[in-house]
mmCIF file of C-alpha atoms and ligand atoms in Angstrom:
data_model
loop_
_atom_site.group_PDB
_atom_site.id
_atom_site.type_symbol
_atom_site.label_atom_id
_atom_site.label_comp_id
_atom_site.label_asym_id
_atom_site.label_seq_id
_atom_site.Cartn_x
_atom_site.Cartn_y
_atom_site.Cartn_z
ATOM 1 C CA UNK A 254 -25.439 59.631 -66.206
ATOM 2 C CA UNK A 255 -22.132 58.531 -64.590
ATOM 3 C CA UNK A 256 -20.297 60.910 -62.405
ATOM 4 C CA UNK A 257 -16.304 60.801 -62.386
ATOM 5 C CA UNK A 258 -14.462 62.915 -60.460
ATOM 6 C CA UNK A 259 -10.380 64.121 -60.611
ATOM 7 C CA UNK A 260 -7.877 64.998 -58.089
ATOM 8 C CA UNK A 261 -4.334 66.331 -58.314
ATOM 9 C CA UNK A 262 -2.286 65.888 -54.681
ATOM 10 C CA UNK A 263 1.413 65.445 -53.264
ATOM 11 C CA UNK A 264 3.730 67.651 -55.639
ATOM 12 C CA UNK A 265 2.860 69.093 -58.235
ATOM 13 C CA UNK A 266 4.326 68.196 -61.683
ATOM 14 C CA UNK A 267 3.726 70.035 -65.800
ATOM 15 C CA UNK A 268 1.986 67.352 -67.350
ATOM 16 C CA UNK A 269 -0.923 66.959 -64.796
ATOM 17 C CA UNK A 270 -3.348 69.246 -66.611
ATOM 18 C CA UNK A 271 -2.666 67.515 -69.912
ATOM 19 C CA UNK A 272 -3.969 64.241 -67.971
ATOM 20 C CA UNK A 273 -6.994 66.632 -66.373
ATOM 21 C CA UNK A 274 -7.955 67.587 -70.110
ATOM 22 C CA UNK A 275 -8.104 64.298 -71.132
ATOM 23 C CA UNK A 276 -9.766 62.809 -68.267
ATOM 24 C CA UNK A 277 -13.003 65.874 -68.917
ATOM 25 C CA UNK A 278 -12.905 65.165 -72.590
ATOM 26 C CA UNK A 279 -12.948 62.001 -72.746
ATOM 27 C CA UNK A 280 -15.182 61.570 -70.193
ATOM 28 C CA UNK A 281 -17.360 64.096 -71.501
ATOM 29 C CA UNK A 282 -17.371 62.470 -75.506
ATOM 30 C CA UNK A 283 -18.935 59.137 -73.180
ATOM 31 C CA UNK A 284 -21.267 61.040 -71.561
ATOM 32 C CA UNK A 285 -20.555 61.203 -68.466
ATOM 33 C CA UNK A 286 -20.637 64.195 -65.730
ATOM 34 C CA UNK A 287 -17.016 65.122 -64.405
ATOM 35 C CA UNK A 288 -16.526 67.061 -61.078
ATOM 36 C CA UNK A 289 -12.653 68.417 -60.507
ATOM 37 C CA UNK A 290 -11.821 68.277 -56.608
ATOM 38 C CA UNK A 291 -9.411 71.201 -55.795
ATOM 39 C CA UNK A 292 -6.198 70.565 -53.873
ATOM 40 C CA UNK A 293 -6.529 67.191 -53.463
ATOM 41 C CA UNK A 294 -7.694 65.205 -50.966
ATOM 42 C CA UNK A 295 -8.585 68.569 -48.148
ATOM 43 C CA UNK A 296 -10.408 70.442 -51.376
ATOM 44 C CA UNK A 297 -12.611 66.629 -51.228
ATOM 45 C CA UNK A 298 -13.260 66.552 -47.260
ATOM 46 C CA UNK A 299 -14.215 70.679 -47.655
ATOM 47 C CA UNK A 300 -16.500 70.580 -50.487
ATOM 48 C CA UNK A 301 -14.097 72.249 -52.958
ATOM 49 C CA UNK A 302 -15.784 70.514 -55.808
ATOM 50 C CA UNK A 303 -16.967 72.022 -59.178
ATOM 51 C CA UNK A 304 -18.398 70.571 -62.116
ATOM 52 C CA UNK A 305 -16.120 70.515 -65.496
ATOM 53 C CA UNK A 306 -17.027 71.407 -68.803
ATOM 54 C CA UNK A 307 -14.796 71.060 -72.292
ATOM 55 C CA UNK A 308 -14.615 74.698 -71.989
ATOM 56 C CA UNK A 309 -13.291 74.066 -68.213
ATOM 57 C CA UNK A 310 -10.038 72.442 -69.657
ATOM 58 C CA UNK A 311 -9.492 75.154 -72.561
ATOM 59 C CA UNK A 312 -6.040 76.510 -73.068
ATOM 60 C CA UNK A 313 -4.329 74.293 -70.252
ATOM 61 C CA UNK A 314 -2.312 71.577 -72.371
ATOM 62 C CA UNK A 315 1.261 74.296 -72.157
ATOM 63 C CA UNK A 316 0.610 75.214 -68.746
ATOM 64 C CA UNK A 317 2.810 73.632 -66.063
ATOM 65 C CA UNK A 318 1.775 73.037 -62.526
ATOM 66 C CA UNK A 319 -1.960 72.135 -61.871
ATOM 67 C CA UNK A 320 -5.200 74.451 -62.497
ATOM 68 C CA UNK A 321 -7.055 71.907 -59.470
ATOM 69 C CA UNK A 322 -4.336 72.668 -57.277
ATOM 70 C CA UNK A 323 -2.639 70.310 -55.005
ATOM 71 C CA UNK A 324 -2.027 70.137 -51.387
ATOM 72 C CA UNK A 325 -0.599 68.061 -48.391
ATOM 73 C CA UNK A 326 -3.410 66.967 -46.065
ATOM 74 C CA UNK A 327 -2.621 64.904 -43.427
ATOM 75 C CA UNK A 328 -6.480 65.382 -41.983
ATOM 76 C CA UNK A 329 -7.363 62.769 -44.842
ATOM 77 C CA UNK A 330 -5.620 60.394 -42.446
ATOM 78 C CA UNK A 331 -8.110 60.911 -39.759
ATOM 79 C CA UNK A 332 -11.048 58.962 -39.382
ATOM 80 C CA UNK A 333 -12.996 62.314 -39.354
ATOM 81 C CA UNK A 334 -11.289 63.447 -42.820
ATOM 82 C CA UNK A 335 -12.501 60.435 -43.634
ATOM 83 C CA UNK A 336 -15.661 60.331 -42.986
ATOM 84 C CA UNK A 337 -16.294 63.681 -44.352
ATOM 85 C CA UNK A 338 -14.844 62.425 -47.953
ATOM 86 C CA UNK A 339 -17.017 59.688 -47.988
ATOM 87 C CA UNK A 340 -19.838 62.086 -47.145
ATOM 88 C CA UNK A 341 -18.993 64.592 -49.973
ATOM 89 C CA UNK A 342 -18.848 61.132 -52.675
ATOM 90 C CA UNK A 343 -22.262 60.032 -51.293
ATOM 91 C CA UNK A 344 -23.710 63.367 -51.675
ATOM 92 C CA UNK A 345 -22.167 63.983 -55.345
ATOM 93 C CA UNK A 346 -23.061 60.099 -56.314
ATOM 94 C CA UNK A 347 -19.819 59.716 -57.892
ATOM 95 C CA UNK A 348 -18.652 56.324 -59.155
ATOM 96 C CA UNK A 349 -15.200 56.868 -59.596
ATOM 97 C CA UNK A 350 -12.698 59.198 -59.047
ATOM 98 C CA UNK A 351 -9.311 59.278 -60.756
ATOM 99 C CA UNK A 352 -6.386 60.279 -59.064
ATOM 100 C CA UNK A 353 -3.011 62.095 -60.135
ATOM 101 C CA UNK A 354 0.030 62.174 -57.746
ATOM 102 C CA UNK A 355 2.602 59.911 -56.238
ATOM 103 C CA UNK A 356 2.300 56.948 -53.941
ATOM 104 C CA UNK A 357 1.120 59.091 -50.822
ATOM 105 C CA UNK A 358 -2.130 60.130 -53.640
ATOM 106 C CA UNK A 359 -2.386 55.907 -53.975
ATOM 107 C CA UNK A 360 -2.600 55.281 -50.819
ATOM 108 C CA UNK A 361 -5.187 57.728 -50.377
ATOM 109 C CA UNK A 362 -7.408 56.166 -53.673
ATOM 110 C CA UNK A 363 -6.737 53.184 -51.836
ATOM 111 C CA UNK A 364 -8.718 54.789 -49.017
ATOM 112 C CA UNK A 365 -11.521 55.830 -51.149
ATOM 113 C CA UNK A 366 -11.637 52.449 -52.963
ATOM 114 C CA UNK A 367 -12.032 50.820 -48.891
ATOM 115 C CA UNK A 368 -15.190 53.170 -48.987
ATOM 116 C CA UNK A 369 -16.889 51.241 -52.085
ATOM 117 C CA UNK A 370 -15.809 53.943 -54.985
ATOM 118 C CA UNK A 371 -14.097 53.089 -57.704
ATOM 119 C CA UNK A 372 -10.338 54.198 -57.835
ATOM 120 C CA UNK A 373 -7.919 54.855 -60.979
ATOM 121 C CA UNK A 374 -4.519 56.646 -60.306
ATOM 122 C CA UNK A 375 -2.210 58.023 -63.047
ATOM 123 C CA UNK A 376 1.396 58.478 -61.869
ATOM 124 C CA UNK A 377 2.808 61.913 -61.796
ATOM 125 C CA UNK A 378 5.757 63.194 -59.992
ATOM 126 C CA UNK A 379 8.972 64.763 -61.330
ATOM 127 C CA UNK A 380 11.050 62.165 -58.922
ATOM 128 C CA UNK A 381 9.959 59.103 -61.594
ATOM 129 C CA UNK A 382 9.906 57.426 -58.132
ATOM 130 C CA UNK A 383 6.824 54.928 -58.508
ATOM 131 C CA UNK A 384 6.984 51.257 -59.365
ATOM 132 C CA UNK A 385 4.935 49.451 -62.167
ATOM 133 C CA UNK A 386 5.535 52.251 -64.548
ATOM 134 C CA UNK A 387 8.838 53.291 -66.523
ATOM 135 C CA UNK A 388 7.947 57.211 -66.829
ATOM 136 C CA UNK A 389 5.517 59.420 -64.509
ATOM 137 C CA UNK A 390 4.347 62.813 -65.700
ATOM 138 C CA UNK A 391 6.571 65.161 -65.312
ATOM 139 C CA UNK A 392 9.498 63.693 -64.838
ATOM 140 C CA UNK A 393 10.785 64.413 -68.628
ATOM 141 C CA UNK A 394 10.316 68.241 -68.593
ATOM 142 C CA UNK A 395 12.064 68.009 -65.371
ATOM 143 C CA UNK A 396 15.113 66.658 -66.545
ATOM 144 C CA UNK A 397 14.766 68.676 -69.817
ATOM 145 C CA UNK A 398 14.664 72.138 -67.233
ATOM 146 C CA UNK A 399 18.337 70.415 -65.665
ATOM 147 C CA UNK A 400 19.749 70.288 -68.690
ATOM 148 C CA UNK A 401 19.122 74.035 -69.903
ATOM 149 C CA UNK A 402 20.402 75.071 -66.637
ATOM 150 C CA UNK A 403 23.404 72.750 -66.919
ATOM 151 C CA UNK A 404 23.942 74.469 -70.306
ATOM 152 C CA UNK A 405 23.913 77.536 -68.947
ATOM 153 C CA UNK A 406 26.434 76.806 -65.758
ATOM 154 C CA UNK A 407 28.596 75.378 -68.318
ATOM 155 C CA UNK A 408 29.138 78.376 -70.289
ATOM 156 C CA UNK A 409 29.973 79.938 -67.333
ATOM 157 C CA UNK A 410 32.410 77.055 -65.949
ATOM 158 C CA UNK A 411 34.536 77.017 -68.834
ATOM 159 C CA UNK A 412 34.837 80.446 -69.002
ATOM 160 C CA UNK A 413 36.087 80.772 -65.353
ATOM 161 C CA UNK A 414 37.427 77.364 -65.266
ATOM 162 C CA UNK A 415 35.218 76.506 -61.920
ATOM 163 C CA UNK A 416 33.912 73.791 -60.637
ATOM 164 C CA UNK A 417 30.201 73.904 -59.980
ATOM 165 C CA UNK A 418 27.960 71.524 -58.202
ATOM 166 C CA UNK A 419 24.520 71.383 -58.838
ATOM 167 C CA UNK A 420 21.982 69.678 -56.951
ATOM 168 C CA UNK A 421 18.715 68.542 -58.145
ATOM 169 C CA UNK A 422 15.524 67.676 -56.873
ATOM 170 C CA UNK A 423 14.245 63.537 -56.659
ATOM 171 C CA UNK A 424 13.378 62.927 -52.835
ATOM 172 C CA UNK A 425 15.389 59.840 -51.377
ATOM 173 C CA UNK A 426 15.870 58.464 -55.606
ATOM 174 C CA UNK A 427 18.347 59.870 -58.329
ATOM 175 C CA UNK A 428 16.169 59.147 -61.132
ATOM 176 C CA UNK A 429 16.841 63.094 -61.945
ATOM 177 C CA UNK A 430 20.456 63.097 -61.259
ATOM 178 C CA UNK A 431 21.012 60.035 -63.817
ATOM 179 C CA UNK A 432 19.275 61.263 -66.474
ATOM 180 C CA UNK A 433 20.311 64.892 -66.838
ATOM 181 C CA UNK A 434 24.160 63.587 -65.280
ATOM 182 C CA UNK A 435 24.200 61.370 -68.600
ATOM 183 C CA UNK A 436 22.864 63.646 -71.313
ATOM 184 C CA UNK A 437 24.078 66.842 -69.807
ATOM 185 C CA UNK A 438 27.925 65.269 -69.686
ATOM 186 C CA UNK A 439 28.119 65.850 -65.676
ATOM 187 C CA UNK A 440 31.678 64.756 -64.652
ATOM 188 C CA UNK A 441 29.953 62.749 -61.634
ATOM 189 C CA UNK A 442 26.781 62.215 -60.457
ATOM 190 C CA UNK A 443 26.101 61.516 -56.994
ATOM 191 C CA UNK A 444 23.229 59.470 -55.844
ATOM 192 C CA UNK A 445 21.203 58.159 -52.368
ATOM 193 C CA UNK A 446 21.422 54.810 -54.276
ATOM 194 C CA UNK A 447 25.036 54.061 -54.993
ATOM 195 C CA UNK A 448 28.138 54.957 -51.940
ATOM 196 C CA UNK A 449 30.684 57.374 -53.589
ATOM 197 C CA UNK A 450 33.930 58.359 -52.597
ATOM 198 C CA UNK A 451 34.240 62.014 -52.658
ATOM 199 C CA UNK A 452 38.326 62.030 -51.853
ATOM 200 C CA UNK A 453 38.232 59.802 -55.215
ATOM 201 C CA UNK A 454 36.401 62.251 -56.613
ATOM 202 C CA UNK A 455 38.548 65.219 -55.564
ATOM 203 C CA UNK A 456 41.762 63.125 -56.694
ATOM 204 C CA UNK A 457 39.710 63.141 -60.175
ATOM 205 C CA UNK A 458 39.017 66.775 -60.541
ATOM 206 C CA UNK A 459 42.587 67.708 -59.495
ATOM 207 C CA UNK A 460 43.938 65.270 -62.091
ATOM 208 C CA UNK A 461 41.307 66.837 -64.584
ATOM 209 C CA UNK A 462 42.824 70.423 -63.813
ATOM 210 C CA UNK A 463 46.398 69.471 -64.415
ATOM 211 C CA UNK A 464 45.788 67.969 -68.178
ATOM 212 C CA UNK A 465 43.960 71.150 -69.054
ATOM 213 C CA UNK A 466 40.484 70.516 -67.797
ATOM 214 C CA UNK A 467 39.783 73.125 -65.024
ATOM 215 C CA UNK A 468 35.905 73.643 -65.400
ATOM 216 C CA UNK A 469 33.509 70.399 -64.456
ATOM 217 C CA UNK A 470 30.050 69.490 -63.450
ATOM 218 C CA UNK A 471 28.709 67.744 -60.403
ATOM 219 C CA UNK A 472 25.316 66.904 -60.271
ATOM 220 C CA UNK A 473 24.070 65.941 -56.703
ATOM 221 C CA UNK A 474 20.651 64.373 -55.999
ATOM 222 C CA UNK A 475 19.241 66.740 -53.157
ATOM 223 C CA UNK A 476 18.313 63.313 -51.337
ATOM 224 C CA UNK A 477 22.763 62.147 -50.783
ATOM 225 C CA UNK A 478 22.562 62.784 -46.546
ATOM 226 C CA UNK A 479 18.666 61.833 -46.133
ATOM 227 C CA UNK A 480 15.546 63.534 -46.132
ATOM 228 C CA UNK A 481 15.722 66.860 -47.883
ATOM 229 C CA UNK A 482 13.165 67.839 -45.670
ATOM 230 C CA UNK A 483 15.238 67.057 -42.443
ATOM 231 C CA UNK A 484 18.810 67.856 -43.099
ATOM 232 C CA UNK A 485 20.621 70.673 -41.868
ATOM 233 C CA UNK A 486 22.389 71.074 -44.786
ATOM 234 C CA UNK A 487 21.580 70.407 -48.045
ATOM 235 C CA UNK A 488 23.876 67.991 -50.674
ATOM 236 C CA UNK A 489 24.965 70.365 -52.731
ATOM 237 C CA UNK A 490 26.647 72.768 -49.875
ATOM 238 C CA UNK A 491 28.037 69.391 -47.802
ATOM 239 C CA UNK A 492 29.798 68.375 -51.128
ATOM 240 C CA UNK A 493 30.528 71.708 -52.768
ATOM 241 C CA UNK A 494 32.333 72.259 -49.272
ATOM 242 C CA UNK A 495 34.215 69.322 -49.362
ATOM 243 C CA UNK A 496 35.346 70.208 -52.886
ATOM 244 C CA UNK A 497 36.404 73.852 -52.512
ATOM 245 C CA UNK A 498 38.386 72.405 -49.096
ATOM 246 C CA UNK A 499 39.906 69.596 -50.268
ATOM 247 C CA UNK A 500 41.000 70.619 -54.203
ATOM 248 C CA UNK A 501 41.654 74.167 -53.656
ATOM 249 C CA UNK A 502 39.269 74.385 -57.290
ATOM 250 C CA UNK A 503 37.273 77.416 -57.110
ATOM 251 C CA UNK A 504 33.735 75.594 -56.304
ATOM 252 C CA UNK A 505 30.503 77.229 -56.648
ATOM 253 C CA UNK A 506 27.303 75.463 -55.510
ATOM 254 C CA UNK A 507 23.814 75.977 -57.253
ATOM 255 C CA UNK A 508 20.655 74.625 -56.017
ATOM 256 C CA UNK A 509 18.130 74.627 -58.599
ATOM 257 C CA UNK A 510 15.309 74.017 -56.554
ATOM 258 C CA UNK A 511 11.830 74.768 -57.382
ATOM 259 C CA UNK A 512 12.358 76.038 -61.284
ATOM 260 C CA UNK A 513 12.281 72.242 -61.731
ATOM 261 C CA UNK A 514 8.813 72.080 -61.070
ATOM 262 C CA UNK A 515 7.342 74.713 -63.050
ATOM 263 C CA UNK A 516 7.421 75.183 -67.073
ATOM 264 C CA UNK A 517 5.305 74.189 -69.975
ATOM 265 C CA UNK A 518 5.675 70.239 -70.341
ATOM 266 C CA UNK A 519 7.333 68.485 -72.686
ATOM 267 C CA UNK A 520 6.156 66.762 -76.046
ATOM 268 C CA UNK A 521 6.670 63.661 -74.084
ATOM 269 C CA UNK A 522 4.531 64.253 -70.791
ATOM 270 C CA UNK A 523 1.605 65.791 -72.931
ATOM 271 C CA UNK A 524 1.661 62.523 -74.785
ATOM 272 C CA UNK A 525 1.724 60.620 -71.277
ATOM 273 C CA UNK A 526 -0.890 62.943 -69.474
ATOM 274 C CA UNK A 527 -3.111 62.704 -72.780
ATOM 275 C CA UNK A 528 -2.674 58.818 -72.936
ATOM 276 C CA UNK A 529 -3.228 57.642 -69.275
ATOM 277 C CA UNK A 530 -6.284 60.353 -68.653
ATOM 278 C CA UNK A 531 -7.735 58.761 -71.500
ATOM 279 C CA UNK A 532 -7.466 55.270 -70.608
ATOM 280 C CA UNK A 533 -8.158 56.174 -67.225
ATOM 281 C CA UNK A 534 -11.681 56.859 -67.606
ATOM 282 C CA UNK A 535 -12.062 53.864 -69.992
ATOM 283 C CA UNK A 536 -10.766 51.966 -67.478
ATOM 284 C CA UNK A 537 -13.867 53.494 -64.814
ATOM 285 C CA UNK A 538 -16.026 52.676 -67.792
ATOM 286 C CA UNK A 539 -15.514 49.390 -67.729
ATOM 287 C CA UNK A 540 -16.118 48.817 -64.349
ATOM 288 C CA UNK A 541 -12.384 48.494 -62.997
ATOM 289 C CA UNK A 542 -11.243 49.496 -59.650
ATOM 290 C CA UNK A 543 -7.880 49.946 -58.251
ATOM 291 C CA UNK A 544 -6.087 50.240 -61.076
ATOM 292 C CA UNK A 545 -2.756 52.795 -62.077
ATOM 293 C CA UNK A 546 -2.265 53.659 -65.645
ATOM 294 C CA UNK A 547 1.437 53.283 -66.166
ATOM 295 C CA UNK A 548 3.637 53.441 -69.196
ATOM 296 C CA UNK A 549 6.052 50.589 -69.930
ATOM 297 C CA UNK A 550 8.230 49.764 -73.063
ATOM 298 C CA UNK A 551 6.718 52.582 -75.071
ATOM 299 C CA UNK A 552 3.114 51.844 -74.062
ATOM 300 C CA UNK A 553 0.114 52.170 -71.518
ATOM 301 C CA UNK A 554 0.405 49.234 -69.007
ATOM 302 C CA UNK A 555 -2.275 48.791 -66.335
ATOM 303 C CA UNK A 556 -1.608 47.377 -62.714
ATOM 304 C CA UNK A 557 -3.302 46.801 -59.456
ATOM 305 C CA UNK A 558 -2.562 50.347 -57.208
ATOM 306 C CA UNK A 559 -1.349 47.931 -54.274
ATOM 307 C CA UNK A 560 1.519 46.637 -56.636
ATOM 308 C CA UNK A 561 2.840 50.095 -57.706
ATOM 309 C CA UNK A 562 2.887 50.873 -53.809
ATOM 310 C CA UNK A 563 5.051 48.271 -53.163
ATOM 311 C CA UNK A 564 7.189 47.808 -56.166
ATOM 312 C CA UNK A 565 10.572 49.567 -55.398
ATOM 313 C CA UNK A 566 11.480 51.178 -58.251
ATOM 314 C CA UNK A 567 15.352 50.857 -58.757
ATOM 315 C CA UNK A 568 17.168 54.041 -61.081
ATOM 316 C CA UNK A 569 19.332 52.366 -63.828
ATOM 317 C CA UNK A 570 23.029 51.200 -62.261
ATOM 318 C CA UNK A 571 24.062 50.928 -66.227
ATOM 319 C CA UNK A 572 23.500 54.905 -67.220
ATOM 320 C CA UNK A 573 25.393 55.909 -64.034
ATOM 321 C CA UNK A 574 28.090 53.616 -64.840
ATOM 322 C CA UNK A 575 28.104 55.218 -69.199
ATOM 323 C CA UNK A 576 27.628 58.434 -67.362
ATOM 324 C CA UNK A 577 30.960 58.016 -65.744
ATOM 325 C CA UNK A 578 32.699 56.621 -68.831
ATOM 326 C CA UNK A 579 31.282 59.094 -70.742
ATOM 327 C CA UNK A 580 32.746 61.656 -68.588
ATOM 328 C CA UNK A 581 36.593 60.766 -69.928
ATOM 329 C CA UNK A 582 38.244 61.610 -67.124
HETATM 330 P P1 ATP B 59 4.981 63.291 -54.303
HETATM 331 O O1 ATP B 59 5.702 62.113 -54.890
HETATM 332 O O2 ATP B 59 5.045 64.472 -55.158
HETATM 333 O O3 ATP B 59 5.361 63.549 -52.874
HETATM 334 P P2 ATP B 59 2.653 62.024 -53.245
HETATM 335 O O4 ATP B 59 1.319 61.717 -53.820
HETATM 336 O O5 ATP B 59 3.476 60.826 -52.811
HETATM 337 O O6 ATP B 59 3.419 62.918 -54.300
HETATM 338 P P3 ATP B 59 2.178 62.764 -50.472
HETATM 339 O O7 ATP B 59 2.354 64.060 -49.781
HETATM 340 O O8 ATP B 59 2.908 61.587 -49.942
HETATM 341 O O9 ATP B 59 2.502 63.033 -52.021
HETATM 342 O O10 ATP B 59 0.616 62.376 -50.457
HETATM 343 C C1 ATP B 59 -0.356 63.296 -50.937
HETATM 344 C C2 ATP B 59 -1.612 63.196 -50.088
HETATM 345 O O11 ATP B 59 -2.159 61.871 -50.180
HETATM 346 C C3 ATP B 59 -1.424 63.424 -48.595
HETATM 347 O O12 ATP B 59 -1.406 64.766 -48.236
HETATM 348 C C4 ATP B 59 -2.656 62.724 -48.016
HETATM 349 O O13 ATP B 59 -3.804 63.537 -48.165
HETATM 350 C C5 ATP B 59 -2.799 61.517 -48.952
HETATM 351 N N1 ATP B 59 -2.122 60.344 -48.347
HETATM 352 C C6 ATP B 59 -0.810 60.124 -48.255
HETATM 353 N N2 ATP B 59 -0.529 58.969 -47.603
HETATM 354 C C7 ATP B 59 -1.731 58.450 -47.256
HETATM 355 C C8 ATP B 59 -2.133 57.268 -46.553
HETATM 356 N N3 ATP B 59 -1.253 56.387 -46.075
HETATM 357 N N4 ATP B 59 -3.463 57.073 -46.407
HETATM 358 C C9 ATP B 59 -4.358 57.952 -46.890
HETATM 359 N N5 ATP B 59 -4.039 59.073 -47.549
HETATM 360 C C10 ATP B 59 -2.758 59.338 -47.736
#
């Protein structure tokens, strides 16, 4: 009987455990054994390994997050963590193991693919950061969380005519910030990717103001002054600063932070997390190794793992660009 196992690692993202479902059923209806790994790669190296039933995945297709858990762990980059992995696989006699993350969780299959297992990934991170693929789970509830809370802060703009900034989550990209800018009317969006002008954009909001318009979003990629993870202070406060200072607008700053991980997922990422589990164990099935299940012009797309790595994945200059006419300022 073939043994498959499943990880979930880097950030986690709602959508995963539709993928997990449909990696054990599926697996399960071609009778093979599946083992879930918990929190990623350090539950693998530790032995945090159990075996998954259909009952195992029950009940899990509207809950957000992941029930494997994920983690960071840099001791899988250790030549001990290493060696300890391969020594759990050995032990289990897994084939393949099918991994759900970003392209630090690649790089790791890539790892376990050097140790003669084979490897499928499925992409899944809310930043839609990873080449080869148009959507990764999670992204699509994300954006659908920014625009209820830019709903909300609009209600409360207009009725104080303020200005409120908003900054959203997406690492170094502002695949978040375009999407929810252009469907949730922002009156700018600011990105990593594109060099803004934030006098222009304070000329703008003061012009706004004097025809009648006092009350205006700014969404703000968390990722504008370099790693999020690094800065001293984060985009929305440098630019909300600048704002209040330079317009005199009464400017209020929101960070959404983590609420844009959590939440039941979408229509669209249990579609994506039930479509690429699936084909992800047909894909171990057949004997292929290496592989990411992506999702390209409306359909499941398979690539090489190396290529998604090192495809830079570019958000769309065209939707910032509508965004901003759309704005009608
Ligand atoms: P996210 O986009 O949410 O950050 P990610 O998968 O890119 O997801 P990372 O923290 O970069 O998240 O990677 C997750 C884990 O993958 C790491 O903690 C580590 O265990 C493993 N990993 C990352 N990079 C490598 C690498 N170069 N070689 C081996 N394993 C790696």
């Amino acid at each position: 009987m073939m043994k498959i196992g499943i990880l979930t690692s880097g950030g986690d993202a709602p959508g995963m455990n539709a993928a997990i479902r449909a990696i054990v059923r599926t697996a399960l209806y071609h009778d093979c054994q599946v083992f879930g790994i918990k929190r990623g790669f350090g539950g693998l190296l530790n032995g945090e390994i159990v075996p998954m039933n259909s009952r195992a995945v029950s009940d899990i297709l509207q809950r957000g997050g992941t029930i494997l858990q994920s983690a960071r762990c840099p001791e899988f980059n250790t030549p001990e963590g290493r060696q300890k992995a391969k020594e759990q696989l050995v032990e289990l006699g897994l084939k393949g193991l099918i991994v759900i993350g970003g392209d630090g969780t690649f790089r790791g299959a890539q790892v376990i693919n050097e140790m003669g297992f084979q490897t499928v990934g499925i992409p899944a991170t809310i930043d839609n950061d990873i080449g080869c693929t148009d959507f990764s789970i999670g992204f699509d509830t994300t954006v659908n969380t920014v625009l209820d809370a830019m709903n909300k802060i609009r209600d409360t703009a207009f009725s104080h005519d303020r200005v409120y900034v908003v900054e959203v989550m997406g690492k170094k990209s502002g695949f978040i910030a375009v999407s929810a800018g252009l469907t949730g009317g922002a009156e700018a969006i600011l990105v990593p990717e594109v060099s803004f002008d934030l006098d222009e954009i304070c000329s703008q909001l003061k012009r706004s103001a004097a025809v009648g318009k006092a009350h205006s979003i700014i969404l703000v990629a968390e990722g504008l002054n370099g790693d999020p993870k690094e800065v001293e202070k984060s985009s929305g406060f440098v630019v909300g600063d600048y704002i209040r200072k330079h317009t005199g607008c009464d400017t209020r700053i929101t960070v959404l932070g983590h609420i844009q991980r959590g939440g039941t997922p979408s229509f669209f990422d249990r579609r994506l997390g039930t479509l690429m589990g699936n084909k992800a164990v047909e894909l171990i099935l057949d004997g292929a190794t290496e592989k990411m299940v992506g999702f390209t012009n409306n359909q499941i797309q398979i690539s090489d793992i190396n290529k998604a790595i090192k495809t830079k994945k570019t958000i769309d200059f065209s939707e910032l660009e509508l965004a901003h006419v759309m704005a009608g300022l």
